[in-house]
Amino acid sequence: MDDFLPIKGIDHVEFYVGNAKQAAHYYQTAFGFTQVAYRGLETGVRDRASYVMDQGNIRLVLSSALGPDHPISRHVYLHGDGVAIIALEVPDAASAYKETTRRGATGAVQPTQEEDEYGVWRYSAIRAYGDTIIKFVDRSDYKGTFAPGFKTRITQDPSGSIGRHTGYGLAQIDHMVGNVELGAMNRWVDFFASTMGFSQLIHFDDQDISTEYSALMSKVMQDGTGKVKFPINEPAEGKKKSQIQEYLDYYYGPGVQHLALSTGNIIQTITRLKESGVEFLRVPTTYYQELEDRVGKIDEPVEKLAELGILVDRDEEGYLLQIFTKPVEDRPTLFYEIIERHGSLGFGKGNFKALFESIEREQALRGNL
């Protein structure tokens, strides 16, 4: 079957935030990103300010409105800081829009092109869960730093390197998780399958992801190349409120729960992130007792993993190491996963119980369990 929506990869993720300048400083100092481009009043843009942050193959855009009636302001007022746009690089933005809307997607931005001295930048967009937009970007005829309207503004790479921005070793977006309301998961699975040609990689039910008090269900959708993975979570019935329902309550609807960022050296990366003040969830030290008996031989020293709180899981293809931050803002919504894969294609199923008990402890501290 022909791929009607070929995807080159994740082009960028745009956040709508209350203060983009301060958010850019946070992502630079806490997560090791480098600011590479900017648009705002100084570049002739009158309604918003945006900062493009770069590390490895990860590109984040942080945008704030310059007035109270702007759509960005309304988005932030309702949801707090959060992911507004998931941008996918495609060879033809007009075709992507035509094929997805023909299959039932709701259009958000019709095929559009912008031009400057660096070429032509083409894009279109459709609507996904909640207020999240999926944007199709065609860069084949554009050679600028990011997009028309942006000016190059390179800040110091926190790693001190010159050239490619390596920061703290974060390399690319491994997957991006969306939370939807109870009963909506299968509808959005069907959306990604029918309108974008994605297939289901794996399914976790409430028996896989549960504790004594709460549970959730999840299905992982991926594109034909396997480069783009979108797990979709919904809450399941439990004795107390699940982490998914807590997110929905504070985000005021469905949205992106977390971004998983890959690294080639998780020990080094987490050491740097902790030094810069990023807070992570912790599991009990008993988790590391007889760890290699559970997951087999690994290359990393268990005592160092225990010191940093890094989790390990293994499947048929290999093993992975992962750790999760606490929410990175006051609302208990968006957080990050840092992951290093050694062949494993999974998502840490063996860690679910320990991880979710850790999340429940944090929920209890917030009075939300």
mmCIF file of C-alpha atoms in Angstrom:
data_model
loop_
_atom_site.group_PDB
_atom_site.id
_atom_site.type_symbol
_atom_site.label_atom_id
_atom_site.label_comp_id
_atom_site.label_asym_id
_atom_site.label_seq_id
_atom_site.Cartn_x
_atom_site.Cartn_y
_atom_site.Cartn_z
ATOM 1 C CA MET A 1 0.000 0.000 0.000
ATOM 2 C CA ASP A 2 1.341 3.425 -0.982
ATOM 3 C CA ASP A 3 2.286 5.740 1.881
ATOM 4 C CA PHE A 4 -0.099 8.650 1.367
ATOM 5 C CA LEU A 5 1.569 10.614 4.187
ATOM 6 C CA PRO A 6 5.350 10.125 4.084
ATOM 7 C CA ILE A 7 6.950 11.683 7.177
ATOM 8 C CA LYS A 8 10.618 12.584 7.426
ATOM 9 C CA GLY A 9 10.486 13.060 11.187
ATOM 10 C CA ILE A 10 9.436 15.471 13.917
ATOM 11 C CA ASP A 11 10.349 18.958 12.719
ATOM 12 C CA HIS A 12 9.630 20.822 15.950
ATOM 13 C CA VAL A 13 7.301 21.050 18.922
ATOM 14 C CA GLU A 14 5.806 24.456 19.722
ATOM 15 C CA PHE A 15 4.806 25.376 23.253
ATOM 16 C CA TYR A 16 2.439 28.211 24.102
ATOM 17 C CA VAL A 17 3.719 29.752 27.329
ATOM 18 C CA GLY A 18 3.065 32.757 29.535
ATOM 19 C CA ASN A 19 6.567 34.224 29.222
ATOM 20 C CA ALA A 20 8.654 32.873 26.352
ATOM 21 C CA LYS A 21 11.797 34.777 27.316
ATOM 22 C CA GLN A 22 11.848 33.211 30.771
ATOM 23 C CA ALA A 23 10.910 29.781 29.383
ATOM 24 C CA ALA A 24 13.805 29.986 26.910
ATOM 25 C CA HIS A 25 16.183 30.764 29.757
ATOM 26 C CA TYR A 26 14.839 27.768 31.713
ATOM 27 C CA TYR A 27 15.278 25.346 28.810
ATOM 28 C CA GLN A 28 18.776 26.649 28.188
ATOM 29 C CA THR A 29 20.019 26.478 31.774
ATOM 30 C CA ALA A 30 18.033 23.470 33.052
ATOM 31 C CA PHE A 31 17.929 21.230 29.954
ATOM 32 C CA GLY A 32 20.954 22.376 27.960
ATOM 33 C CA PHE A 33 19.219 23.802 24.891
ATOM 34 C CA THR A 34 20.728 26.531 22.729
ATOM 35 C CA GLN A 35 18.636 29.420 21.455
ATOM 36 C CA VAL A 36 19.128 29.592 17.675
ATOM 37 C CA ALA A 37 16.400 31.915 16.378
ATOM 38 C CA TYR A 38 13.909 34.539 17.534
ATOM 39 C CA ARG A 39 10.956 36.519 16.304
ATOM 40 C CA GLY A 40 9.186 39.395 18.046
ATOM 41 C CA LEU A 41 8.896 43.156 18.087
ATOM 42 C CA GLU A 42 12.544 43.604 17.124
ATOM 43 C CA THR A 43 12.044 41.510 13.964
ATOM 44 C CA GLY A 44 8.786 43.196 12.929
ATOM 45 C CA VAL A 45 6.375 40.667 14.448
ATOM 46 C CA ARG A 46 3.788 42.628 16.445
ATOM 47 C CA ASP A 47 1.566 39.994 18.071
ATOM 48 C CA ARG A 48 3.893 37.376 19.583
ATOM 49 C CA ALA A 49 7.428 36.464 20.581
ATOM 50 C CA SER A 50 8.962 33.073 19.792
ATOM 51 C CA TYR A 51 12.294 31.492 20.714
ATOM 52 C CA VAL A 52 13.658 28.472 18.827
ATOM 53 C CA MET A 53 15.630 26.132 21.095
ATOM 54 C CA ASP A 54 17.921 23.446 19.683
ATOM 55 C CA GLN A 55 19.785 20.407 21.032
ATOM 56 C CA GLY A 56 20.893 17.428 18.967
ATOM 57 C CA ASN A 57 18.012 16.773 16.556
ATOM 58 C CA ILE A 58 15.431 18.254 18.951
ATOM 59 C CA ARG A 59 13.865 21.605 18.128
ATOM 60 C CA LEU A 60 11.476 23.317 20.551
ATOM 61 C CA VAL A 61 9.680 26.603 19.853
ATOM 62 C CA LEU A 62 8.496 28.671 22.828
ATOM 63 C CA SER A 63 5.849 31.280 21.971
ATOM 64 C CA SER A 64 4.037 33.952 23.986
ATOM 65 C CA ALA A 65 1.371 36.424 22.900
ATOM 66 C CA LEU A 66 1.933 40.164 23.272
ATOM 67 C CA GLY A 67 -1.686 40.904 24.099
ATOM 68 C CA PRO A 68 -4.551 39.402 26.117
ATOM 69 C CA ASP A 69 -6.900 38.649 23.203
ATOM 70 C CA HIS A 70 -4.468 36.595 21.136
ATOM 71 C CA PRO A 71 -5.235 32.858 20.638
ATOM 72 C CA ILE A 72 -1.966 32.038 22.407
ATOM 73 C CA SER A 73 -3.113 34.010 25.456
ATOM 74 C CA ARG A 74 -6.411 32.150 25.527
ATOM 75 C CA HIS A 75 -4.599 28.812 25.187
ATOM 76 C CA VAL A 76 -2.280 29.620 28.108
ATOM 77 C CA TYR A 77 -5.156 30.961 30.241
ATOM 78 C CA LEU A 78 -7.034 27.668 29.876
ATOM 79 C CA HIS A 79 -4.240 25.096 29.784
ATOM 80 C CA GLY A 80 -1.228 26.769 31.348
ATOM 81 C CA ASP A 81 2.089 26.321 29.533
ATOM 82 C CA GLY A 82 1.830 23.348 27.215
ATOM 83 C CA VAL A 83 2.358 21.805 23.800
ATOM 84 C CA ALA A 84 0.180 23.505 21.207
ATOM 85 C CA ILE A 85 1.706 22.321 17.915
ATOM 86 C CA ILE A 86 3.374 19.057 16.894
ATOM 87 C CA ALA A 87 5.137 19.781 13.595
ATOM 88 C CA LEU A 88 6.050 16.914 11.274
ATOM 89 C CA GLU A 89 8.437 17.374 8.358
ATOM 90 C CA VAL A 90 6.918 16.119 5.104
ATOM 91 C CA PRO A 91 7.964 16.337 1.448
ATOM 92 C CA ASP A 92 4.696 18.065 0.444
ATOM 93 C CA ALA A 93 2.600 20.048 2.944
ATOM 94 C CA ALA A 94 -0.263 20.589 0.478
ATOM 95 C CA SER A 95 -0.544 16.872 -0.255
ATOM 96 C CA ALA A 96 -0.394 16.043 3.467
ATOM 97 C CA TYR A 97 -3.311 18.400 4.110
ATOM 98 C CA LYS A 98 -5.320 17.093 1.177
ATOM 99 C CA GLU A 99 -4.828 13.415 2.050
ATOM 100 C CA THR A 100 -5.528 13.752 5.779
ATOM 101 C CA THR A 101 -8.605 15.975 5.438
ATOM 102 C CA ARG A 102 -9.945 13.738 2.659
ATOM 103 C CA ARG A 103 -9.798 10.885 5.162
ATOM 104 C CA GLY A 104 -11.666 12.769 7.862
ATOM 105 C CA ALA A 105 -9.197 15.077 9.624
ATOM 106 C CA THR A 106 -10.392 18.595 10.472
ATOM 107 C CA GLY A 107 -8.323 21.262 8.781
ATOM 108 C CA ALA A 108 -6.715 23.956 10.942
ATOM 109 C CA VAL A 109 -4.461 25.787 8.445
ATOM 110 C CA GLN A 110 -4.863 25.368 4.695
ATOM 111 C CA PRO A 111 -1.683 24.956 2.626
ATOM 112 C CA THR A 112 0.323 28.151 3.035
ATOM 113 C CA GLN A 113 3.737 29.350 1.969
ATOM 114 C CA GLU A 114 5.981 32.096 3.300
ATOM 115 C CA GLU A 115 9.092 33.436 1.627
ATOM 116 C CA ASP A 116 12.213 35.400 2.533
ATOM 117 C CA GLU A 117 15.802 35.648 1.298
ATOM 118 C CA TYR A 118 16.427 32.034 2.356
ATOM 119 C CA GLY A 119 13.695 30.502 0.230
ATOM 120 C CA VAL A 120 10.116 29.271 0.495
ATOM 121 C CA TRP A 121 8.700 27.628 3.627
ATOM 122 C CA ARG A 122 5.480 25.671 3.152
ATOM 123 C CA TYR A 123 3.105 24.346 5.794
ATOM 124 C CA SER A 124 -0.447 23.258 6.619
ATOM 125 C CA ALA A 125 -2.139 21.889 9.750
ATOM 126 C CA ILE A 126 -4.932 19.675 11.046
ATOM 127 C CA ARG A 127 -6.566 19.341 14.480
ATOM 128 C CA ALA A 128 -5.770 16.503 16.894
ATOM 129 C CA TYR A 129 -6.903 15.765 20.465
ATOM 130 C CA GLY A 130 -8.024 18.713 22.573
ATOM 131 C CA ASP A 131 -6.547 21.981 21.290
ATOM 132 C CA THR A 132 -3.432 20.258 19.896
ATOM 133 C CA ILE A 133 -2.514 20.984 16.277
ATOM 134 C CA ILE A 134 -0.525 18.707 13.972
ATOM 135 C CA LYS A 135 1.407 20.842 11.501
ATOM 136 C CA PHE A 136 2.945 19.625 8.243
ATOM 137 C CA VAL A 137 6.162 21.426 7.302
ATOM 138 C CA ASP A 138 7.991 21.271 3.961
ATOM 139 C CA ARG A 139 11.563 22.646 4.179
ATOM 140 C CA SER A 140 12.803 21.358 0.830
ATOM 141 C CA ASP A 141 13.048 24.899 -0.619
ATOM 142 C CA TYR A 142 14.042 26.716 2.564
ATOM 143 C CA LYS A 143 17.621 27.178 3.826
ATOM 144 C CA GLY A 144 17.136 29.572 6.761
ATOM 145 C CA THR A 145 17.762 28.806 10.417
ATOM 146 C CA PHE A 146 14.083 28.084 11.106
ATOM 147 C CA ALA A 147 11.356 29.935 9.178
ATOM 148 C CA PRO A 148 10.551 33.305 7.598
ATOM 149 C CA GLY A 149 10.077 36.015 10.206
ATOM 150 C CA PHE A 150 12.760 34.528 12.478
ATOM 151 C CA LYS A 151 16.230 35.967 12.884
ATOM 152 C CA THR A 152 19.238 33.845 13.764
ATOM 153 C CA ARG A 153 20.291 34.407 17.361
ATOM 154 C CA ILE A 154 22.813 31.845 18.592
ATOM 155 C CA THR A 155 23.405 31.780 22.334
ATOM 156 C CA GLN A 156 26.216 29.853 23.980
ATOM 157 C CA ASP A 157 25.811 26.090 23.835
ATOM 158 C CA PRO A 158 25.697 25.037 27.518
ATOM 159 C CA SER A 159 28.105 22.205 26.710
ATOM 160 C CA GLY A 160 30.672 24.718 25.483
ATOM 161 C CA SER A 161 30.916 22.952 22.118
ATOM 162 C CA ILE A 162 31.105 24.737 18.790
ATOM 163 C CA GLY A 163 28.939 23.739 15.849
ATOM 164 C CA ARG A 164 26.227 21.171 16.482
ATOM 165 C CA HIS A 165 24.435 21.969 19.735
ATOM 166 C CA THR A 166 25.054 18.959 21.951
ATOM 167 C CA GLY A 167 23.978 20.556 25.228
ATOM 168 C CA TYR A 168 23.537 17.884 27.886
ATOM 169 C CA GLY A 169 23.473 15.020 25.394
ATOM 170 C CA LEU A 170 19.781 14.964 24.457
ATOM 171 C CA ALA A 171 19.625 13.691 20.873
ATOM 172 C CA GLN A 172 16.071 13.378 19.541
ATOM 173 C CA ILE A 173 12.405 12.984 20.438
ATOM 174 C CA ASP A 174 11.817 9.269 20.997
ATOM 175 C CA HIS A 175 8.040 9.517 21.469
ATOM 176 C CA MET A 176 5.353 11.962 22.547
ATOM 177 C CA VAL A 177 2.473 10.929 24.805
ATOM 178 C CA GLY A 178 -1.058 12.324 24.677
ATOM 179 C CA ASN A 179 -3.667 12.069 27.436
ATOM 180 C CA VAL A 180 -7.336 11.884 26.435
ATOM 181 C CA GLU A 181 -10.544 11.512 28.407
ATOM 182 C CA LEU A 182 -12.077 8.189 29.444
ATOM 183 C CA GLY A 183 -13.531 6.387 26.424
ATOM 184 C CA ALA A 184 -11.694 8.514 23.837
ATOM 185 C CA MET A 185 -8.500 6.483 23.344
ATOM 186 C CA ASN A 186 -9.854 4.211 20.616
ATOM 187 C CA ARG A 187 -11.351 7.172 18.742
ATOM 188 C CA TRP A 188 -7.927 8.813 18.532
ATOM 189 C CA VAL A 189 -6.266 5.516 17.663
ATOM 190 C CA ASP A 190 -8.696 5.318 14.741
ATOM 191 C CA PHE A 191 -7.905 8.939 13.849
ATOM 192 C CA PHE A 192 -4.174 8.303 13.538
ATOM 193 C CA ALA A 193 -4.805 5.069 11.638
ATOM 194 C CA SER A 194 -7.398 6.304 9.172
ATOM 195 C CA THR A 195 -6.329 9.903 8.540
ATOM 196 C CA MET A 196 -2.532 9.585 8.863
ATOM 197 C CA GLY A 197 -1.840 5.944 8.051
ATOM 198 C CA PHE A 198 -0.296 5.111 11.423
ATOM 199 C CA SER A 199 -0.373 1.570 12.805
ATOM 200 C CA GLN A 200 -0.700 0.306 16.359
ATOM 201 C CA LEU A 201 2.630 -0.791 17.800
ATOM 202 C CA ILE A 202 1.555 -1.966 21.243
ATOM 203 C CA HIS A 203 -1.370 -1.923 23.673
ATOM 204 C CA PHE A 204 -1.244 -1.705 27.462
ATOM 205 C CA ASP A 205 -4.440 -2.323 29.405
ATOM 206 C CA ASP A 206 -5.355 -1.590 33.008
ATOM 207 C CA GLN A 207 -3.800 -4.903 34.088
ATOM 208 C CA ASP A 208 -0.438 -3.831 32.666
ATOM 209 C CA ILE A 209 -0.509 -0.289 34.075
ATOM 210 C CA SER A 210 -2.072 -0.343 37.507
ATOM 211 C CA THR A 211 -1.385 -0.069 41.206
ATOM 212 C CA GLU A 212 -3.543 -0.688 44.248
ATOM 213 C CA TYR A 213 -5.179 2.702 43.725
ATOM 214 C CA SER A 214 -5.208 3.756 40.079
ATOM 215 C CA ALA A 215 -4.835 2.527 36.511
ATOM 216 C CA LEU A 216 -4.660 3.675 32.922
ATOM 217 C CA MET A 217 -4.809 2.245 29.421
ATOM 218 C CA SER A 218 -2.509 3.107 26.538
ATOM 219 C CA LYS A 219 -2.063 2.362 22.842
ATOM 220 C CA VAL A 220 1.056 3.324 20.903
ATOM 221 C CA MET A 221 0.633 4.529 17.316
ATOM 222 C CA GLN A 222 3.551 4.905 14.915
ATOM 223 C CA ASP A 223 4.118 6.024 11.339
ATOM 224 C CA GLY A 224 5.335 3.724 8.587
ATOM 225 C CA THR A 225 9.011 4.422 9.279
ATOM 226 C CA GLY A 226 8.764 3.872 13.025
ATOM 227 C CA LYS A 227 10.428 7.254 13.606
ATOM 228 C CA VAL A 228 7.291 8.963 14.930
ATOM 229 C CA LYS A 229 5.520 7.357 17.890
ATOM 230 C CA PHE A 230 2.435 8.756 19.611
ATOM 231 C CA PRO A 231 1.267 6.779 22.656
ATOM 232 C CA ILE A 232 -2.288 7.697 23.662
ATOM 233 C CA ASN A 233 -3.409 7.279 27.277
ATOM 234 C CA GLU A 234 -6.824 7.306 28.884
ATOM 235 C CA PRO A 235 -7.725 6.846 32.567
ATOM 236 C CA ALA A 236 -9.124 3.559 33.818
ATOM 237 C CA GLU A 237 -11.380 2.883 36.762
ATOM 238 C CA GLY A 238 -9.558 2.652 40.109
ATOM 239 C CA LYS A 239 -9.992 3.278 43.794
ATOM 240 C CA LYS A 240 -8.472 6.748 43.494
ATOM 241 C CA LYS A 241 -7.735 9.363 40.821
ATOM 242 C CA SER A 242 -5.249 8.277 38.162
ATOM 243 C CA GLN A 243 -2.363 10.433 36.983
ATOM 244 C CA ILE A 244 -4.173 10.767 33.637
ATOM 245 C CA GLN A 245 -7.276 12.207 35.266
ATOM 246 C CA GLU A 246 -5.142 14.576 37.326
ATOM 247 C CA TYR A 247 -3.580 15.833 34.083
ATOM 248 C CA LEU A 248 -6.988 16.267 32.429
ATOM 249 C CA ASP A 249 -8.302 18.161 35.447
ATOM 250 C CA TYR A 250 -5.427 20.654 35.508
ATOM 251 C CA TYR A 251 -4.859 20.969 31.767
ATOM 252 C CA TYR A 252 -8.610 21.386 31.308
ATOM 253 C CA GLY A 253 -8.832 18.806 28.565
ATOM 254 C CA PRO A 254 -6.744 16.426 26.466
ATOM 255 C CA GLY A 255 -3.193 17.298 25.509
ATOM 256 C CA VAL A 256 0.450 16.237 25.396
ATOM 257 C CA GLN A 257 1.457 14.722 28.738
ATOM 258 C CA HIS A 258 5.161 14.184 28.165
ATOM 259 C CA LEU A 259 7.979 14.164 25.656
ATOM 260 C CA ALA A 260 10.510 11.323 25.775
ATOM 261 C CA LEU A 261 13.975 12.578 24.808
ATOM 262 C CA SER A 262 16.678 10.077 23.904
ATOM 263 C CA THR A 263 20.324 10.231 24.875
ATOM 264 C CA GLY A 264 23.376 8.132 24.102
ATOM 265 C CA ASN A 265 24.694 8.386 27.665
ATOM 266 C CA ILE A 266 21.888 8.590 30.215
ATOM 267 C CA ILE A 267 24.222 8.611 33.219
ATOM 268 C CA GLN A 268 26.074 11.646 31.916
ATOM 269 C CA THR A 269 22.874 13.397 30.812
ATOM 270 C CA ILE A 270 21.002 12.876 34.092
ATOM 271 C CA THR A 271 24.044 13.959 36.072
ATOM 272 C CA ARG A 272 24.080 17.251 34.150
ATOM 273 C CA LEU A 273 20.315 17.724 34.433
ATOM 274 C CA LYS A 274 20.366 17.135 38.193
ATOM 275 C CA GLU A 275 23.273 19.570 38.576
ATOM 276 C CA SER A 276 21.193 22.179 36.722
ATOM 277 C CA GLY A 277 18.230 21.709 39.067
ATOM 278 C CA VAL A 278 15.860 19.396 37.168
ATOM 279 C CA GLU A 279 13.824 17.288 39.613
ATOM 280 C CA PHE A 280 13.119 13.606 38.937
ATOM 281 C CA LEU A 281 10.759 10.993 40.325
ATOM 282 C CA ARG A 282 12.385 8.419 42.609
ATOM 283 C CA VAL A 283 11.540 4.782 43.200
ATOM 284 C CA PRO A 284 12.391 2.918 46.455
ATOM 285 C CA THR A 285 15.990 1.725 46.747
ATOM 286 C CA THR A 286 14.655 -1.846 46.938
ATOM 287 C CA TYR A 287 14.012 -1.555 43.181
ATOM 288 C CA TYR A 288 17.759 -1.995 42.588
ATOM 289 C CA GLN A 289 18.131 -5.125 44.693
ATOM 290 C CA GLU A 290 18.856 -8.039 42.351
ATOM 291 C CA LEU A 291 18.212 -5.748 39.365
ATOM 292 C CA GLU A 292 20.417 -7.769 37.004
ATOM 293 C CA ASP A 293 18.632 -10.947 38.078
ATOM 294 C CA ARG A 294 15.424 -9.378 36.734
ATOM 295 C CA VAL A 295 16.688 -7.702 33.544
ATOM 296 C CA GLY A 296 19.913 -9.559 32.763
ATOM 297 C CA LYS A 297 23.396 -8.189 32.149
ATOM 298 C CA ILE A 298 23.641 -4.488 31.371
ATOM 299 C CA ASP A 299 26.625 -2.306 30.526
ATOM 300 C CA GLU A 300 25.946 0.366 33.159
ATOM 301 C CA PRO A 301 26.966 0.093 36.856
ATOM 302 C CA VAL A 302 23.872 -0.644 38.934
ATOM 303 C CA GLU A 303 25.150 1.423 41.855
ATOM 304 C CA LYS A 304 25.316 4.518 39.610
ATOM 305 C CA LEU A 305 21.823 3.880 38.264
ATOM 306 C CA ALA A 306 20.574 3.590 41.843
ATOM 307 C CA GLU A 307 22.311 6.820 42.819
ATOM 308 C CA LEU A 308 20.618 8.701 39.986
ATOM 309 C CA GLY A 309 17.270 6.863 40.118
ATOM 310 C CA ILE A 310 17.441 5.480 36.561
ATOM 311 C CA LEU A 311 15.130 2.541 35.762
ATOM 312 C CA VAL A 312 15.919 -0.472 33.546
ATOM 313 C CA ASP A 313 13.680 -2.766 31.500
ATOM 314 C CA ARG A 314 14.294 -5.498 28.936
ATOM 315 C CA ASP A 315 12.288 -7.013 26.086
ATOM 316 C CA GLU A 316 13.039 -9.453 23.277
ATOM 317 C CA GLU A 317 15.143 -6.920 21.354
ATOM 318 C CA GLY A 318 17.293 -5.595 24.177
ATOM 319 C CA TYR A 319 17.094 -3.277 27.149
ATOM 320 C CA LEU A 320 16.385 0.374 27.860
ATOM 321 C CA LEU A 321 17.141 2.851 30.613
ATOM 322 C CA GLN A 322 14.635 5.570 31.535
ATOM 323 C CA ILE A 323 13.817 8.206 34.113
ATOM 324 C CA PHE A 324 10.998 10.728 34.445
ATOM 325 C CA THR A 325 11.076 14.322 35.630
ATOM 326 C CA LYS A 326 8.535 15.791 37.965
ATOM 327 C CA PRO A 327 6.133 18.241 36.242
ATOM 328 C CA VAL A 328 8.179 21.158 34.920
ATOM 329 C CA GLU A 329 5.598 23.788 35.864
ATOM 330 C CA ASP A 330 3.216 24.502 38.726
ATOM 331 C CA ARG A 331 0.250 22.714 37.190
ATOM 332 C CA PRO A 332 0.815 18.919 37.424
ATOM 333 C CA THR A 333 0.709 18.494 33.652
ATOM 334 C CA LEU A 334 3.758 18.423 31.356
ATOM 335 C CA PHE A 335 6.867 16.411 32.228
ATOM 336 C CA TYR A 336 9.794 14.746 30.424
ATOM 337 C CA GLU A 337 11.170 11.252 30.089
ATOM 338 C CA ILE A 338 14.853 10.709 29.375
ATOM 339 C CA ILE A 339 15.534 7.391 27.657
ATOM 340 C CA GLU A 340 18.517 5.427 26.351
ATOM 341 C CA ARG A 341 17.810 2.382 24.195
ATOM 342 C CA HIS A 342 20.040 -0.649 23.777
ATOM 343 C CA GLY A 343 17.980 -2.482 21.162
ATOM 344 C CA SER A 344 14.722 -2.409 23.106
ATOM 345 C CA LEU A 345 11.698 -1.122 21.224
ATOM 346 C CA GLY A 346 9.483 -1.074 24.315
ATOM 347 C CA PHE A 347 8.347 1.580 26.752
ATOM 348 C CA GLY A 348 9.448 0.151 30.101
ATOM 349 C CA LYS A 349 6.523 -2.132 30.881
ATOM 350 C CA GLY A 350 8.464 -3.799 33.684
ATOM 351 C CA ASN A 351 8.840 -0.427 35.418
ATOM 352 C CA PHE A 352 5.186 0.589 35.303
ATOM 353 C CA LYS A 353 4.236 -0.479 38.811
ATOM 354 C CA ALA A 354 7.228 1.103 40.565
ATOM 355 C CA LEU A 355 6.952 4.237 38.468
ATOM 356 C CA PHE A 356 3.240 4.723 38.983
ATOM 357 C CA GLU A 357 3.524 4.183 42.722
ATOM 358 C CA SER A 358 6.128 6.952 42.699
ATOM 359 C CA ILE A 359 3.736 9.205 40.776
ATOM 360 C CA GLU A 360 0.977 8.431 43.259
ATOM 361 C CA ARG A 361 3.217 9.558 46.123
ATOM 362 C CA GLU A 362 3.631 12.886 44.342
ATOM 363 C CA GLN A 363 -0.130 13.103 43.737
ATOM 364 C CA ALA A 364 -0.750 12.503 47.432
ATOM 365 C CA LEU A 365 1.594 15.368 48.323
ATOM 366 C CA ARG A 366 -0.444 17.611 46.004
ATOM 367 C CA GLY A 367 -3.708 16.405 47.556
ATOM 368 C CA ASN A 368 -4.860 14.962 44.223
ATOM 369 C CA LEU A 369 -4.777 11.186 44.724
#
